[in-house]
Coordinates of C-alpha atoms in Angstrom, one line a residue:
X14 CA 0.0 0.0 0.0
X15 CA 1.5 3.2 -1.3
X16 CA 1.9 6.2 1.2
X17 CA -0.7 8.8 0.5
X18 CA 1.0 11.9 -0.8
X19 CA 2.3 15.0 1.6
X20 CA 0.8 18.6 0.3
X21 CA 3.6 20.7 1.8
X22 CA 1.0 23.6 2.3
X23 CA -1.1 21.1 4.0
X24 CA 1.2 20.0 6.4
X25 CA 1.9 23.4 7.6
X26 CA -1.5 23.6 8.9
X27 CA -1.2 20.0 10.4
X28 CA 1.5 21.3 12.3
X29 CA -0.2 24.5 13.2
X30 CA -3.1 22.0 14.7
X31 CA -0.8 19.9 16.3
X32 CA 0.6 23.1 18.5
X33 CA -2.7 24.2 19.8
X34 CA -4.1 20.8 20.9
X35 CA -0.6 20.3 22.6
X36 CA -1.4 24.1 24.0
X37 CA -5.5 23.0 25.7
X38 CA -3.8 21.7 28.8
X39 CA -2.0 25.6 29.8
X40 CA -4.9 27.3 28.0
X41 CA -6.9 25.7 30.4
X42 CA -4.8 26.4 33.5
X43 CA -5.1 29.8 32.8
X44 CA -8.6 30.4 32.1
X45 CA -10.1 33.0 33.6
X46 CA -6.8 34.0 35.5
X47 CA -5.6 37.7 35.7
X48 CA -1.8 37.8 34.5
X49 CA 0.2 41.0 34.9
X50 CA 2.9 41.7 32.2
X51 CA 5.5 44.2 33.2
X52 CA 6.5 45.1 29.1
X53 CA 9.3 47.4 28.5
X54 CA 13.0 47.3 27.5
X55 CA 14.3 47.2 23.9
X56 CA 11.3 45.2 22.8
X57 CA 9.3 48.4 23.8
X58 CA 11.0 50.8 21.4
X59 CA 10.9 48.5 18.3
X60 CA 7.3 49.0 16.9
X61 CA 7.4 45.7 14.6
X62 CA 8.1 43.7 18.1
X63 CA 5.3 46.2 20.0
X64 CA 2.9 45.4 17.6
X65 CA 3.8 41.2 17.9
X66 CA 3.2 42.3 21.7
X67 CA 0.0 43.9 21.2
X68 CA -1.3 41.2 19.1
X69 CA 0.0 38.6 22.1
X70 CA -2.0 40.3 24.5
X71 CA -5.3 40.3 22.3
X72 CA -4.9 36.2 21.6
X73 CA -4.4 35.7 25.7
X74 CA -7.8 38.1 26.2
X75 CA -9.8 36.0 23.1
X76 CA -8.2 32.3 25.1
X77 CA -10.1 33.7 28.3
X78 CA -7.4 35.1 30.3
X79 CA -7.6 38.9 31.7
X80 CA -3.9 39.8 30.8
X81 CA -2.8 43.5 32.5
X82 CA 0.3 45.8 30.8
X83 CA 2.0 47.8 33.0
X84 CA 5.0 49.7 31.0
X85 CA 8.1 51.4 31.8
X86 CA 10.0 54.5 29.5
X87 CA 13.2 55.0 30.9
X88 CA 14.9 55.2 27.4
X89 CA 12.0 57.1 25.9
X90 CA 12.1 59.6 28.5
X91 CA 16.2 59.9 29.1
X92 CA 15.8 61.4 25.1
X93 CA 12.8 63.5 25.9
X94 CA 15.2 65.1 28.7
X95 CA 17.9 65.1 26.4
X96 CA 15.9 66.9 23.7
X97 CA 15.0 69.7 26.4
X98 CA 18.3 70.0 27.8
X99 CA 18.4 68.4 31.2
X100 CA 20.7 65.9 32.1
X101 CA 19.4 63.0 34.6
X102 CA 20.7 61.5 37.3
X103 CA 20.4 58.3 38.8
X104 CA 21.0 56.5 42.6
X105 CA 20.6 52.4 42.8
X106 CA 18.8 52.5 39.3
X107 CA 16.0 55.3 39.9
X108 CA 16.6 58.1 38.3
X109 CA 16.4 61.6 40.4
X110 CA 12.9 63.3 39.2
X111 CA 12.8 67.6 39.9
X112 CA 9.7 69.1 39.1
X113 CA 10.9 69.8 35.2
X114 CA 11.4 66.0 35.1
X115 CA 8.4 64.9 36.4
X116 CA 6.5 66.9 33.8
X117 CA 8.5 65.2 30.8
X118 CA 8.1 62.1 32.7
X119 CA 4.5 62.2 33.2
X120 CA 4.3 63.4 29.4
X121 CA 5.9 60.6 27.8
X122 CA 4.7 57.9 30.4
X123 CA 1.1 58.8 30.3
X124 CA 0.8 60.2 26.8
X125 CA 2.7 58.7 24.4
X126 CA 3.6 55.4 25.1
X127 CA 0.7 54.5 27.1
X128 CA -1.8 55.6 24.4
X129 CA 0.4 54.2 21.9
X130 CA 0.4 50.7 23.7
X131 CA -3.5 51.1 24.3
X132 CA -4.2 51.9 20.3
X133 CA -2.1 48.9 19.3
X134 CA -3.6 46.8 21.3
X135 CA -6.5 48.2 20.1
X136 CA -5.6 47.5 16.4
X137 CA -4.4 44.3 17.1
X138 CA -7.8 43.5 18.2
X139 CA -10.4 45.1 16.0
X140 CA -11.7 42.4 14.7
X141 CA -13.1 40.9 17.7
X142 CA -13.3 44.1 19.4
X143 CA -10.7 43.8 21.7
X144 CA -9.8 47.1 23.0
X145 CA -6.6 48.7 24.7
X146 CA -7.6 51.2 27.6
X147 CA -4.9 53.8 28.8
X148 CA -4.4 54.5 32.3
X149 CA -2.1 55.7 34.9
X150 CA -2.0 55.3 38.9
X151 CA -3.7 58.4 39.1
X152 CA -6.8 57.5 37.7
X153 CA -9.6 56.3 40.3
X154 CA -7.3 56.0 43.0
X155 CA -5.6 53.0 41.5
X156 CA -2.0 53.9 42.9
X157 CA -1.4 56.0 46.2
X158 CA 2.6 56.9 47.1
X159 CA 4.8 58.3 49.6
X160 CA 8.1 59.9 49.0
X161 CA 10.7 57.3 47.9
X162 CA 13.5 57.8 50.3
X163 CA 16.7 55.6 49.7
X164 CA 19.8 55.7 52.0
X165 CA 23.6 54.9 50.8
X166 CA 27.2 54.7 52.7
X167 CA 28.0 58.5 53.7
X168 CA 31.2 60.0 53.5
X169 CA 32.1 58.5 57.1
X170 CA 32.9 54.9 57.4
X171 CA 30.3 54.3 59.9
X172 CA 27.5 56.5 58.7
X173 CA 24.6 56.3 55.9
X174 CA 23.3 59.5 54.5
X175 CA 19.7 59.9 52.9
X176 CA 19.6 60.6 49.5
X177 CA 16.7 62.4 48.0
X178 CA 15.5 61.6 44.8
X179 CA 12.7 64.0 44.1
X180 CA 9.5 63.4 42.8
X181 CA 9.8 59.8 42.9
X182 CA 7.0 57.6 45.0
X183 CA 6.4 54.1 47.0
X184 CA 3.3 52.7 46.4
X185 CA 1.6 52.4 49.6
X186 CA -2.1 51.4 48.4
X187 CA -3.8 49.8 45.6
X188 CA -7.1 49.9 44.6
X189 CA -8.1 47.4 42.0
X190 CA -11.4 48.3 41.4
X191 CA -11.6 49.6 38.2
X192 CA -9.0 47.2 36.8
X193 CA -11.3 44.4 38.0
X194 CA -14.5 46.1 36.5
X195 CA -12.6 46.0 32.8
X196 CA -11.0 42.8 32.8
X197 CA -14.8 41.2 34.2
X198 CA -16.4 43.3 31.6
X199 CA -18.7 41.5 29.3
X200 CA -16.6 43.3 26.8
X201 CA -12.6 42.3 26.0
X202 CA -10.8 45.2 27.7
X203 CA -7.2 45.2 28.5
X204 CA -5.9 47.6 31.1
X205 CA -2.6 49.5 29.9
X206 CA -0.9 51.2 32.8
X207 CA 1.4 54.1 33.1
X208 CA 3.1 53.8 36.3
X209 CA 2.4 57.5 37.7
X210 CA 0.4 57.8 41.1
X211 CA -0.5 60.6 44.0
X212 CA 0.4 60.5 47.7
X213 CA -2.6 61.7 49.5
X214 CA -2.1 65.1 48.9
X215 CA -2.6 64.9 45.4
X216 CA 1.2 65.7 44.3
X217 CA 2.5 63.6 41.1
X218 CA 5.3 61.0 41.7
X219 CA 6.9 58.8 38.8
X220 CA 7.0 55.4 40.1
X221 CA 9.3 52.0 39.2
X222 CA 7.7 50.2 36.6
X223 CA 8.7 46.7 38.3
X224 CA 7.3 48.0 41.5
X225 CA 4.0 49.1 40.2
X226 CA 3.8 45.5 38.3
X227 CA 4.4 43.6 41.7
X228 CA 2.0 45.7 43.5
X229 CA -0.7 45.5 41.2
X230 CA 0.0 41.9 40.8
X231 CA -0.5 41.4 44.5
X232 CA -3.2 43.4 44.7
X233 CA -5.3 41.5 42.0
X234 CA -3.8 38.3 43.4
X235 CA -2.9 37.6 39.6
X236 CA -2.0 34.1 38.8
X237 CA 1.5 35.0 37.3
X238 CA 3.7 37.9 36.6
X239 CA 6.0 38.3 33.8
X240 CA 8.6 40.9 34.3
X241 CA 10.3 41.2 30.1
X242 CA 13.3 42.2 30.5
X243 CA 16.6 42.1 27.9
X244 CA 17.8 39.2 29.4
X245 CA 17.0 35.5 28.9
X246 CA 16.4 34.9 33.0
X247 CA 18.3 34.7 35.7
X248 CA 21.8 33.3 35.4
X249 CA 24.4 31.0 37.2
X250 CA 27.8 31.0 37.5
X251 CA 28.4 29.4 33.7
X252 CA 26.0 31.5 32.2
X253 CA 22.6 29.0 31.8
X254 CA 19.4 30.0 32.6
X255 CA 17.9 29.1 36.4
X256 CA 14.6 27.9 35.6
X257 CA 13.1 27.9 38.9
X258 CA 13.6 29.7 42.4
X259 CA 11.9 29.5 45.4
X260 CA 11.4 33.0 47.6
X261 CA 14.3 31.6 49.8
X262 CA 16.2 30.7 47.1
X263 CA 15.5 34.3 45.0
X264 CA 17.1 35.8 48.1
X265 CA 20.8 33.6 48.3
X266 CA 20.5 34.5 44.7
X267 CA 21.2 37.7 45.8
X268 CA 22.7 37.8 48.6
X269 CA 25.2 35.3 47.3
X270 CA 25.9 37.5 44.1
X271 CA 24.7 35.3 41.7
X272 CA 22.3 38.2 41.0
X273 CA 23.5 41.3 40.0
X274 CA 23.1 45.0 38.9
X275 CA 19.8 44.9 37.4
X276 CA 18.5 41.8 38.2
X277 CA 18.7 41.9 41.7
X278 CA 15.6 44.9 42.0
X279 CA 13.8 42.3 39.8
X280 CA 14.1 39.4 41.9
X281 CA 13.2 41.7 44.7
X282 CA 10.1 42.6 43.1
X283 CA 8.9 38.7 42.4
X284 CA 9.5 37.8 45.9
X285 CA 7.8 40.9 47.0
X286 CA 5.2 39.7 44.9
X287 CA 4.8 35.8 45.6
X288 CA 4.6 37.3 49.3
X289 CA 1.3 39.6 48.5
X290 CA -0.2 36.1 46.9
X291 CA 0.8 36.1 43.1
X292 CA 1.2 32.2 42.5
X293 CA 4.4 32.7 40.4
X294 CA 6.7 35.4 39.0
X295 CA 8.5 34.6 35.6
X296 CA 11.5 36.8 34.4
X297 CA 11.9 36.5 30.7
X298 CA 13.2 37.8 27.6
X299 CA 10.7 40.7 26.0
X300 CA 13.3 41.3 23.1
X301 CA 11.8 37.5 21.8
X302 CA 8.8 37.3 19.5
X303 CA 5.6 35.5 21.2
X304 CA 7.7 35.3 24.6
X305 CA 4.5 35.5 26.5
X306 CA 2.6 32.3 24.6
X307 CA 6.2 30.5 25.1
X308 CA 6.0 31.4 28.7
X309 CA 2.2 30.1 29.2
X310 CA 1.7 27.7 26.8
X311 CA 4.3 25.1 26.4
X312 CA 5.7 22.7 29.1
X313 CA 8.9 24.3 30.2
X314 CA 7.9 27.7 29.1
X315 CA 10.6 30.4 29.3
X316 CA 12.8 32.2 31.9
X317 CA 13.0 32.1 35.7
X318 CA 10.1 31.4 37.4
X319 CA 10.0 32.6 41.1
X320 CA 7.6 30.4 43.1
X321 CA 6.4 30.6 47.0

């Protein structure tokens, strides 16, 4: 009996069907689970990978899942400042905000790349009606802050000296209301959120991106975070990716120096998380097409995942 003949063309879509049924189990995991996706980096400022995002997000809504954005700027605004002639400054990674800052800041967080997220999103979704929605922590309360206050070795040996870094803020309450009220909508809205918020006085702060993911995370008890960074995960000694960590385990990660520089606010973050009742926090290349579906929907997923 002769083999039947392969149609190359045909085969493809064999393939493609062969992915999603081997995708049911994870799609089903995550159904109806809130997922908070901290999205910035490179991957931010490259519109043909934005767009890949914003179409990532829409297929996650349209499989039942309530994905959140929360989105950073640092590069976009370091060459807004740059463009008006003020030169930034930055202590442990957060950059020093003056009023003049804090203005561009606000500008490029809330306006530009939030809307532009929101309208890609948006885009990426018409069909189905799947709509982006711009916010930032100011908006219905969603973000309250204090004053940021960070303290570093002072000129004596024995001494530490409190650095002020301006218009810079802490969350110190969430309110989760109207992100719950889109993402239970009987319409597909996904929440894209600036990270700007008040202290109780009303006065504007610029906020950590990271932070405001891990807060929000906690506050919606979201099923995972994914923190996209420009790095595969986090790494050991020879350079391979940790694939899993547990809270303690995060923390010798840094205290034993096998986290460093950048990675070690991001590991604080996903234990900070895990601790305020997000089931898992995944650190993960952003800079990699469909990172997210990789992440959620295939057995060994991608990057480190930081576990209770």
């Amino acid at each position: 009996m002769s083999e039947p003949r392969v149609d190359p063309i045909e085969e493809a879509g064999w393939a493609t069907a062969k992915t999603l049924a081997e995708a049911l189990p994870f799609i089903q995991i995550y159904d109806r689970q809130t997922v908070v996706i901290k999205y910035g980096g490179h991957a931010m400022g490259e519109e043909d990978l934005a767009r890949l995002f914003a179409a990532d997000a829409v297929l996650l809504k349209l499989l039942g899942l309530h994905p959140v954005v929360v989105h950073g700027g640092g590069p976009q605004i370091s060459r807004m400042l740059e463009k008006a002639g003020v030169k930034s400054t930055f202590i442990d990674g957060l950059r020093v905000t003056d009023a003049a800052t804090m203005e561009v800041a606000e500008m490029v967080l809330s306006g530009a790349i939030n809307k532009e997220i929101a309208s890609w999103i948006t885009q990426a979704g018409a069909t189905a009606d799947v709509r982006g929605v711009g916010l930032s922590g100011k908006d219905a309360r969603l973000i309250t802050v204090e004053k940021a206050t960070r303290s570093r070795k002072g000129p004596h040996a024995d001494g530490e000296e409190i650095v002020d870094l301006g218009f810079v803020g802490d969350p110190t309450a969430v309110d989760p209301k109207l992100i719950q009220d889109l993402i239970n909508s009987t319409d597909d809205y996904i929440p894209v959120i600036a990270p700007i918020g008040v202290d109780t006085a009303g006065e504007t702060y610029n906020i950590n991106a990271d932070t405001v993911a891990g807060a929000l995370a906690g506050a919606l008890k979201a099923k995972r975070m994914l923190l996209l960074t420009d790095v595969a995960g986090v790494l050991d000694a020879d350079g391979a990716i940790i694939r899993e960590l547990s809270v303690d385990e995060a923390r010798e990660a840094i205290s034993g120096g096998v986290a460093t520089g950048g990675m070690i606010p991001k590991l604080e973050t996903a234990i900070a998380a895990v601790e305020a009742g997000v089931e898992a926090v995944v650190i993960l290349d952003g800079r990699r097409p469909h990172a997210l579906l990789v992440e959620l929907f295939t057995e060994h997923g991608a990057g480190t995942l930081v576990r209770a």
